[in-house]
mmCIF file of N, CA and C in Angstrom:
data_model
loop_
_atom_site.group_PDB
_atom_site.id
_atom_site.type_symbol
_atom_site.label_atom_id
_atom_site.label_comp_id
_atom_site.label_asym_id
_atom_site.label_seq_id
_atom_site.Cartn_x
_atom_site.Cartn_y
_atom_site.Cartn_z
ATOM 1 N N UNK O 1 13.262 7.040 10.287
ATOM 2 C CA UNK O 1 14.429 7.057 11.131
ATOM 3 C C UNK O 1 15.038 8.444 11.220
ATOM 4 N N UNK O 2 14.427 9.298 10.804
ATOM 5 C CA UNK O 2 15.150 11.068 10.702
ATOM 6 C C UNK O 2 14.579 11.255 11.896
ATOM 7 N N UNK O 3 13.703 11.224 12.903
ATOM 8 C CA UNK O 3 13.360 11.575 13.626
ATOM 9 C C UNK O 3 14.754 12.018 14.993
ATOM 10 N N UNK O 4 15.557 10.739 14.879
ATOM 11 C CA UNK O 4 16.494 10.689 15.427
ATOM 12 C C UNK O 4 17.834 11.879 15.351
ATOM 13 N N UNK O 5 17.526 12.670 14.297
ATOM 14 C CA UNK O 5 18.794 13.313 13.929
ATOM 15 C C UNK O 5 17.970 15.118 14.150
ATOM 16 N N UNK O 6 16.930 14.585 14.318
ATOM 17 C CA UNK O 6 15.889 16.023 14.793
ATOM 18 C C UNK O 6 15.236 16.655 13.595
ATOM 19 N N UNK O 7 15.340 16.276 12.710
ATOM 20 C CA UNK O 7 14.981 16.245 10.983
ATOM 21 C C UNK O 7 13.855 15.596 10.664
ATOM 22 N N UNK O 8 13.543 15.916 9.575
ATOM 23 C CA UNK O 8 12.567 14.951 9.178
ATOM 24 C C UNK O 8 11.887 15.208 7.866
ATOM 25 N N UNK O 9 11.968 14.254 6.322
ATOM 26 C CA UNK O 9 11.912 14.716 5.431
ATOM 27 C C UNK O 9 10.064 14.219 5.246
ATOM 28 N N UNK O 10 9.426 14.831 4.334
ATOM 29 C CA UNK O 10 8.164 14.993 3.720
ATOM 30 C C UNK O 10 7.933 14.343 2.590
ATOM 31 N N UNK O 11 6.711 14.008 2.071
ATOM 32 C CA UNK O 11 6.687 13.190 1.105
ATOM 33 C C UNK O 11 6.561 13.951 0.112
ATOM 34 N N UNK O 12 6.698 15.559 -0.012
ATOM 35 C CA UNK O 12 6.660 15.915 -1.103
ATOM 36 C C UNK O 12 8.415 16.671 -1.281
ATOM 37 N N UNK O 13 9.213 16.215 -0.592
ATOM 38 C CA UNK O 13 10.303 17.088 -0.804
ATOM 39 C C UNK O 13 11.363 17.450 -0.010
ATOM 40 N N UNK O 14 10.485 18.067 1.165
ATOM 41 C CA UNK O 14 10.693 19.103 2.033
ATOM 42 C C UNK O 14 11.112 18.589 3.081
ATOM 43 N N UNK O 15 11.920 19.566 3.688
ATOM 44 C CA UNK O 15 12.727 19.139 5.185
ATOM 45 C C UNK O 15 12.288 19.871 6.409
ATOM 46 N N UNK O 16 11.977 19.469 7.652
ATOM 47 C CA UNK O 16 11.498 20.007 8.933
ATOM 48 C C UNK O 16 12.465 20.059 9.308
ATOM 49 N N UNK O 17 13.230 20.869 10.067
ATOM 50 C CA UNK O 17 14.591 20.879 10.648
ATOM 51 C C UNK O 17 13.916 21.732 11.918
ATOM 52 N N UNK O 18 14.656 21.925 13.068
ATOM 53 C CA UNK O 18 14.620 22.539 14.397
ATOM 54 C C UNK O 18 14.888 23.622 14.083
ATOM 55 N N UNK O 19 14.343 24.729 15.204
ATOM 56 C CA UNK O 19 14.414 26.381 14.548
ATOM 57 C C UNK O 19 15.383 27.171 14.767
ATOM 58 N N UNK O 20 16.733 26.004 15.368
ATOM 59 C CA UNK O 20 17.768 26.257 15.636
ATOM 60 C C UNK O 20 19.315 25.633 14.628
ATOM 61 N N UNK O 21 18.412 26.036 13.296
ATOM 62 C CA UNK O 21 18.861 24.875 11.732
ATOM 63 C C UNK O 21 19.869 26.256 11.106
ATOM 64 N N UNK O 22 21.060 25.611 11.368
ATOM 65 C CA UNK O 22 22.305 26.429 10.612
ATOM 66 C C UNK O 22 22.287 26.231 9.314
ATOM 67 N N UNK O 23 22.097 25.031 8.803
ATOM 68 C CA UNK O 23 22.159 24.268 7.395
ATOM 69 C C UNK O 23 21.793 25.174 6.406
ATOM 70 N N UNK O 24 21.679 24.294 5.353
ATOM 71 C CA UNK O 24 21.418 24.293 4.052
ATOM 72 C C UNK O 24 19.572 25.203 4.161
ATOM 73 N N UNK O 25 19.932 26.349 3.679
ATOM 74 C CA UNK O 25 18.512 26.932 3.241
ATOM 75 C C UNK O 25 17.796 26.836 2.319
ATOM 76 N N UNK O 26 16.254 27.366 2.132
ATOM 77 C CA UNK O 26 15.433 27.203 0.705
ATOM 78 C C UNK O 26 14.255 26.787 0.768
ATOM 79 N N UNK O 27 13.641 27.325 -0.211
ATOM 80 C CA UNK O 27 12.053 26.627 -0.379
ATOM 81 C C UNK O 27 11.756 25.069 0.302
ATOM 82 N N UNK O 28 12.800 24.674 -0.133
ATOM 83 C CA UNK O 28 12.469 22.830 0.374
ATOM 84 C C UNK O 28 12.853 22.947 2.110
ATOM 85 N N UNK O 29 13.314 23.809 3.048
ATOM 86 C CA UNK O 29 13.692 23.339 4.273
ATOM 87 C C UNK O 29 11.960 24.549 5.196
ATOM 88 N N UNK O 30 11.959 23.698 6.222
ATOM 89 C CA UNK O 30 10.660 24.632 7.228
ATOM 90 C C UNK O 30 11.554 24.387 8.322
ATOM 91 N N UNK O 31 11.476 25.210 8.747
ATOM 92 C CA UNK O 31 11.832 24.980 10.460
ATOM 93 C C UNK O 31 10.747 25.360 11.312
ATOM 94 N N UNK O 32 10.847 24.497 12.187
ATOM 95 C CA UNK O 32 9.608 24.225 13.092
ATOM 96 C C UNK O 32 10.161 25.051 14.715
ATOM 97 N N UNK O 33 8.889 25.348 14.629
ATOM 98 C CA UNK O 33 8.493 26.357 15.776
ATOM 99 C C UNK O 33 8.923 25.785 17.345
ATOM 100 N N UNK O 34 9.987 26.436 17.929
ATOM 101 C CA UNK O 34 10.395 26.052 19.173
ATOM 102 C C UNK O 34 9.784 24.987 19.986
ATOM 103 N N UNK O 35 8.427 25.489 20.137
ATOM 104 C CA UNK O 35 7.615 24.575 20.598
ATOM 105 C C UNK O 35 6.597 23.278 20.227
ATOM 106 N N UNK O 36 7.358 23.012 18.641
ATOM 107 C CA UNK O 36 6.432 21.811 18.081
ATOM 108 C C UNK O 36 6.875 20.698 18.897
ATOM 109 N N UNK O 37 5.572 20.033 18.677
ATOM 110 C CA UNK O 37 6.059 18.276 19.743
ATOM 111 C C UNK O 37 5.554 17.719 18.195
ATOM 112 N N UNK O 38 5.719 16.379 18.649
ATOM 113 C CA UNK O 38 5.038 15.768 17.674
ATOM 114 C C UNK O 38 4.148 14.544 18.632
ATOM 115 N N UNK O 39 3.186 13.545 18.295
ATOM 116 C CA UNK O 39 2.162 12.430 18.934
ATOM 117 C C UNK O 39 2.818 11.643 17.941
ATOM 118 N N UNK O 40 3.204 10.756 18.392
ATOM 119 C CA UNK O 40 2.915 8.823 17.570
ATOM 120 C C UNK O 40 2.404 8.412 18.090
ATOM 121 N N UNK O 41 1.656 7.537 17.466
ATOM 122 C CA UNK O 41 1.026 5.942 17.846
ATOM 123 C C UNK O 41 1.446 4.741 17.572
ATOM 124 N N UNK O 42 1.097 3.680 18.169
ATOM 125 C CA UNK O 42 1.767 2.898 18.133
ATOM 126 C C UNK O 42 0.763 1.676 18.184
ATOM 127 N N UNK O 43 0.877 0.310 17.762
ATOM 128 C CA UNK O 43 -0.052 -0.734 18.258
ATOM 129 C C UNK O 43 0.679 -1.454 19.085
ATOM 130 N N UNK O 44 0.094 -2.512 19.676
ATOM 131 C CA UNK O 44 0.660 -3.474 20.968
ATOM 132 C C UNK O 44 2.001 -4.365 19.986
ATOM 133 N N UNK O 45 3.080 -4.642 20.792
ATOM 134 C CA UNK O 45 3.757 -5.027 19.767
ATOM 135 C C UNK O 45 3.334 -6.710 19.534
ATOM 136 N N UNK O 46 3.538 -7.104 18.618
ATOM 137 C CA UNK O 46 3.642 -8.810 18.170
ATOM 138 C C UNK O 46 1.878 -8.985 17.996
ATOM 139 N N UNK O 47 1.851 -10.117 17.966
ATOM 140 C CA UNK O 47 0.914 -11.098 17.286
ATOM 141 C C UNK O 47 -0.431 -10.686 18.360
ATOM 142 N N UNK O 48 -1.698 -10.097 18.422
ATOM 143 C CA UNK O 48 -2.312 -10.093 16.827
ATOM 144 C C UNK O 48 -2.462 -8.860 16.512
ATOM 145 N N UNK O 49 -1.281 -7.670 17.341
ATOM 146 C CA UNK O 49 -1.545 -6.512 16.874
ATOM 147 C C UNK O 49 -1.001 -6.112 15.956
ATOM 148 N N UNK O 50 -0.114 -6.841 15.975
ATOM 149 C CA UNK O 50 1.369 -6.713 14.302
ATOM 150 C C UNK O 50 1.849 -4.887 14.832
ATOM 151 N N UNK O 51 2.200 -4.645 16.207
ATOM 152 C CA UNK O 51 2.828 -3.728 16.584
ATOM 153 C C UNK O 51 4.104 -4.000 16.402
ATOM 154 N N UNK O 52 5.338 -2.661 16.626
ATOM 155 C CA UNK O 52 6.905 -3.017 17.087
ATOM 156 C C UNK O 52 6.761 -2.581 18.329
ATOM 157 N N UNK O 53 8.348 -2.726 19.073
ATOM 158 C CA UNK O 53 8.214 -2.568 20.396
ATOM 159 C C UNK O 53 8.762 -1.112 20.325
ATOM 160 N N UNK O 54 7.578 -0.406 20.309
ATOM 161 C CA UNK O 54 8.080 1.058 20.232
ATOM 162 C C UNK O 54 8.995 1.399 20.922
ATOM 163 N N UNK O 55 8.921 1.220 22.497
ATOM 164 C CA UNK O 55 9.553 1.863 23.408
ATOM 165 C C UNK O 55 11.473 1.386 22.602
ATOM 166 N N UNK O 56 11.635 0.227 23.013
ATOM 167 C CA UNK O 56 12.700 -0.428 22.271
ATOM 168 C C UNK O 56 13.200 0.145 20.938
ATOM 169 N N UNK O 57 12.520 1.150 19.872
ATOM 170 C CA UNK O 57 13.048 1.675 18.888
ATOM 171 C C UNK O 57 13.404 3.084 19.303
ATOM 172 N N UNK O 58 12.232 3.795 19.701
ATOM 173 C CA UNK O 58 12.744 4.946 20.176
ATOM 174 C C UNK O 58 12.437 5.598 21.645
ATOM 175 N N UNK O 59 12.009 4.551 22.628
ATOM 176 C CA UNK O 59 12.542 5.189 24.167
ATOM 177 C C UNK O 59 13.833 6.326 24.212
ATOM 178 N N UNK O 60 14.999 5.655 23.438
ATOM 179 C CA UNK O 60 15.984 6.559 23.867
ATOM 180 C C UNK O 60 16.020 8.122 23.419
ATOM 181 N N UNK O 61 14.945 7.951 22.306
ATOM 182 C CA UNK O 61 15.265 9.406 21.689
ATOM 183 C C UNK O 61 13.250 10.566 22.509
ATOM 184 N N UNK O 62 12.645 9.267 22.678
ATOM 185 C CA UNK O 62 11.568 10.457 22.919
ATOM 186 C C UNK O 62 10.914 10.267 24.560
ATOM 187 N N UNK O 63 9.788 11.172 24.875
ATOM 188 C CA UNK O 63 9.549 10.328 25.496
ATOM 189 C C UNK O 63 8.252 9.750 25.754
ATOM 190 N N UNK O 64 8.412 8.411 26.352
ATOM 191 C CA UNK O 64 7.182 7.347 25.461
ATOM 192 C C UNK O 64 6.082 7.395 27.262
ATOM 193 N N UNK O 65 4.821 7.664 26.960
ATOM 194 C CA UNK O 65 3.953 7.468 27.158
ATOM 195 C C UNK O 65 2.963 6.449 27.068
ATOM 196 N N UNK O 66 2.364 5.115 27.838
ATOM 197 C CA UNK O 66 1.563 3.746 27.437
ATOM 198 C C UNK O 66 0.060 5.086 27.774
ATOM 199 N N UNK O 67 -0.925 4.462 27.283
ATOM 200 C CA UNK O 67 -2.312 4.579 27.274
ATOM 201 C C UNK O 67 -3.076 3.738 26.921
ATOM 202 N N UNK O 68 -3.812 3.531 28.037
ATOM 203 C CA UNK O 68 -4.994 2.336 28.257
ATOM 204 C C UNK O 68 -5.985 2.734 27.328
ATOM 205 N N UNK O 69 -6.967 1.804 26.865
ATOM 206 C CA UNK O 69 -7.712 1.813 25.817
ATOM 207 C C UNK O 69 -8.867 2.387 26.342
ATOM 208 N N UNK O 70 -10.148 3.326 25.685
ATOM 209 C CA UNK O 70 -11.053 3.298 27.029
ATOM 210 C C UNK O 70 -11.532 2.320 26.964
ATOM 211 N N UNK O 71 -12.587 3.091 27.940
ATOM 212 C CA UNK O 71 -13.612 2.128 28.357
ATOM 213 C C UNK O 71 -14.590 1.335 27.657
ATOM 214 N N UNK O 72 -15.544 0.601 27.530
ATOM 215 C CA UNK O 72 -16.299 0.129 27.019
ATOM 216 C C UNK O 72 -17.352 1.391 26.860
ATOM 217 N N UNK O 73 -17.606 2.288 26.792
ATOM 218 C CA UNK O 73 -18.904 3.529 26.940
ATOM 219 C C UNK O 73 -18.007 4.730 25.916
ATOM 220 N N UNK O 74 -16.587 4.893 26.721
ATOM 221 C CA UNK O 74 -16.206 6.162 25.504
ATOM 222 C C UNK O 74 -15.765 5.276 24.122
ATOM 223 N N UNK O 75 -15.121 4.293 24.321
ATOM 224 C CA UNK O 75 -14.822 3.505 23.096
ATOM 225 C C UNK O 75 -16.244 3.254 22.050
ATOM 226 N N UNK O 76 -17.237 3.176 22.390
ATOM 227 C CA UNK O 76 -18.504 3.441 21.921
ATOM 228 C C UNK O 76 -18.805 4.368 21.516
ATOM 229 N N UNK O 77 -18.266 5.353 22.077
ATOM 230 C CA UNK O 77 -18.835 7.073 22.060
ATOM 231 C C UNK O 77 -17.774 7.454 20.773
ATOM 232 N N UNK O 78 -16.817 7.112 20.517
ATOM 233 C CA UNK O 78 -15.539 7.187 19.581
ATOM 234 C C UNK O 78 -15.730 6.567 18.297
ATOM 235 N N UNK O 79 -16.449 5.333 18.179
ATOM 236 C CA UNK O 79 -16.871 4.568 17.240
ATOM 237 C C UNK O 79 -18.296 5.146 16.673
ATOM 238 N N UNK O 80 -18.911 5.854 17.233
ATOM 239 C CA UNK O 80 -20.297 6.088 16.790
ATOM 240 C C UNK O 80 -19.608 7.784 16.110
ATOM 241 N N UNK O 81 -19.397 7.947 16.609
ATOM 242 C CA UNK O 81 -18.601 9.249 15.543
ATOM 243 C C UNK O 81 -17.835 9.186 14.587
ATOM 244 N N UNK O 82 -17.400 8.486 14.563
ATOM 245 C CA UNK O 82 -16.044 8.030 13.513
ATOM 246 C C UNK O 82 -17.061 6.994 12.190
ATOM 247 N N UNK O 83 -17.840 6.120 12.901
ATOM 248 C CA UNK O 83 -19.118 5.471 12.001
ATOM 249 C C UNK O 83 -20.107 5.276 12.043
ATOM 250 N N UNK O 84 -21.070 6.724 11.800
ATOM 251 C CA UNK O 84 -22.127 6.939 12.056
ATOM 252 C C UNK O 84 -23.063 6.262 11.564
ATOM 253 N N UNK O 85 -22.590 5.110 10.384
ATOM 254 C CA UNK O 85 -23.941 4.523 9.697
ATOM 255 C C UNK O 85 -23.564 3.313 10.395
ATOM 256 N N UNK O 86 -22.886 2.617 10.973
ATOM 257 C CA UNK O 86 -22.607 1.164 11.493
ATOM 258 C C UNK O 86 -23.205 1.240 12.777
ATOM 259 N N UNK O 87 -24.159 0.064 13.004
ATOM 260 C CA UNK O 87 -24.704 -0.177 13.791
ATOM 261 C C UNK O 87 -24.730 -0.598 15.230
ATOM 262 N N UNK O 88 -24.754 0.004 16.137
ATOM 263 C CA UNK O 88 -24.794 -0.044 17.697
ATOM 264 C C UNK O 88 -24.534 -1.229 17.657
ATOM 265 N N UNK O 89 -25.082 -2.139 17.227
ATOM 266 C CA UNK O 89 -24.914 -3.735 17.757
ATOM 267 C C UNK O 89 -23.213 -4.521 17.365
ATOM 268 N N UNK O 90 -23.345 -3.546 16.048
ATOM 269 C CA UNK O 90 -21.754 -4.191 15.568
ATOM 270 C C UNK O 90 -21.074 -3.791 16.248
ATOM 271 N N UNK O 91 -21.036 -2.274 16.683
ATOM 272 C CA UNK O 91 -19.874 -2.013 17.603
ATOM 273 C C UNK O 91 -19.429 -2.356 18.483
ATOM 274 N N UNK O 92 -21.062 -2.595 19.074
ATOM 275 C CA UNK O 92 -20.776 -3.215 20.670
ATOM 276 C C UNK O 92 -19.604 -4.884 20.618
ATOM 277 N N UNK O 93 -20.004 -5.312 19.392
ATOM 278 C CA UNK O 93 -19.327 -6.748 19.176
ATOM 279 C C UNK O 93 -18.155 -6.657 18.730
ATOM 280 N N UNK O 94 -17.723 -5.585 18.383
ATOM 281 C CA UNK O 94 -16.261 -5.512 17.672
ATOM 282 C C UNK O 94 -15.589 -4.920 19.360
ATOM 283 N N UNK O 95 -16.111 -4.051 19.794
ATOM 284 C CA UNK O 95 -15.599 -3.593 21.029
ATOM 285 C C UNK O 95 -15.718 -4.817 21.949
ATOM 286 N N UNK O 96 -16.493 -5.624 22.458
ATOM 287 C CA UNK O 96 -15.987 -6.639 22.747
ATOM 288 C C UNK O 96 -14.991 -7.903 22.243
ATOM 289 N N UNK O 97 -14.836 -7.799 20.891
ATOM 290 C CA UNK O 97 -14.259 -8.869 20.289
ATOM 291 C C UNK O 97 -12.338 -8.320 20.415
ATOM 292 N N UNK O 98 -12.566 -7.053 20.517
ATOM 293 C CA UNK O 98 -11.042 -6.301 20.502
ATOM 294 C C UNK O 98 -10.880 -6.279 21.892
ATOM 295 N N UNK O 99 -11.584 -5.947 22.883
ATOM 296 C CA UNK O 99 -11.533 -6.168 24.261
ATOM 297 C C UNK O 99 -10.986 -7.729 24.492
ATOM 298 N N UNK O 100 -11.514 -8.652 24.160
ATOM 299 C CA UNK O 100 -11.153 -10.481 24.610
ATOM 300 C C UNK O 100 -10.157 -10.179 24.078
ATOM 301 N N UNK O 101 -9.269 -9.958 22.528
ATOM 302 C CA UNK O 101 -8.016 -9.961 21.675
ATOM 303 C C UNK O 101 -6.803 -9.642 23.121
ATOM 304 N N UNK O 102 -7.422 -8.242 23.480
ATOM 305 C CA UNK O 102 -6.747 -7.343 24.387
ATOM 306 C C UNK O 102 -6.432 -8.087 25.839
ATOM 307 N N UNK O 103 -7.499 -8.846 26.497
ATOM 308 C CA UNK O 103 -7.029 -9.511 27.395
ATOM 309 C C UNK O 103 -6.314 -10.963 27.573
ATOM 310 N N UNK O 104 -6.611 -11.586 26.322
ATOM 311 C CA UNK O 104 -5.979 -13.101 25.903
ATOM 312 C C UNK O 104 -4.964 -12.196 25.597
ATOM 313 N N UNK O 105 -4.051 -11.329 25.069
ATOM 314 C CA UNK O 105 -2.650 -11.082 24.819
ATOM 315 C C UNK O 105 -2.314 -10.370 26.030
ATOM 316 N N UNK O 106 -2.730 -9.748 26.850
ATOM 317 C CA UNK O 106 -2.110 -9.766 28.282
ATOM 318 C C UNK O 106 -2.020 -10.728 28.975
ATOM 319 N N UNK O 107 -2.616 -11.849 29.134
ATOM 320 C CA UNK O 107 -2.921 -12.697 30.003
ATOM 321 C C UNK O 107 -1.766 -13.641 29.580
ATOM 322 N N UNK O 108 -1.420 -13.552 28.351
ATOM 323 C CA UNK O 108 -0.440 -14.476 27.716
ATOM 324 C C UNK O 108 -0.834 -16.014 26.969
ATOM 325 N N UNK O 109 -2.408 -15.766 26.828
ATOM 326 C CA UNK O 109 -3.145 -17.010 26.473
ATOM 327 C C UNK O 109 -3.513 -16.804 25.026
ATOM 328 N N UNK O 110 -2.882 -16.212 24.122
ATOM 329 C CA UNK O 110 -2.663 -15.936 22.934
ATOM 330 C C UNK O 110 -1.663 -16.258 22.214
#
């Protein structure tokens, strides 16, 4: 939830503050470079992605971007890199099995 206040503490300590940080100085504070962004991700919200409704937590503070999943070919191409010893056939079945998940929870038949 620091994200909100433009802050943001570290798990070892340390504070990210904007590079426009009057505060409290020291080893423990970084200030980040004019131009840092940051990426989140997010999963679909509710049942069976066990997402939140991102937009709904922080729409107001960032701004939120949706992205479609690929395709059936780069989603392949993504999985064979990421698990090079798992087998073409599994993937193809998990990429379809997450594909049906994906359209029974749009469709609302989930």
């Amino acid at each position: 939830r620091s994200m909100d206040t433009g802050s943001m503490w570290l798990a070892d300590g340390r504070k990210i503050v904007p590079s426009t940080w009057r505060g409290q100085q020291g080893d423990n504070i970084v200030k980040c470079h004019p131009d840092f962004r940051a990426v989140f991700l997010a999963n679909r919200p509710g049942f069976p992605f066990l997402g939140n409704d991102f937009f709904s937590v922080m729409g107001d503070l960032l701004s939120c971007h949706a992205i479609d999943n690929p395709d059936f070919h780069s989603e392949l191409a993504l999985l064979q890199k990421y698990g090079s010893d798992v087998s073409r056939d599994l993937l193809e079945r998990l990429i379809r099995s997450f594909g049906e998940l994906r359209e029974m929870s749009d469709s609302g038949t989930f």
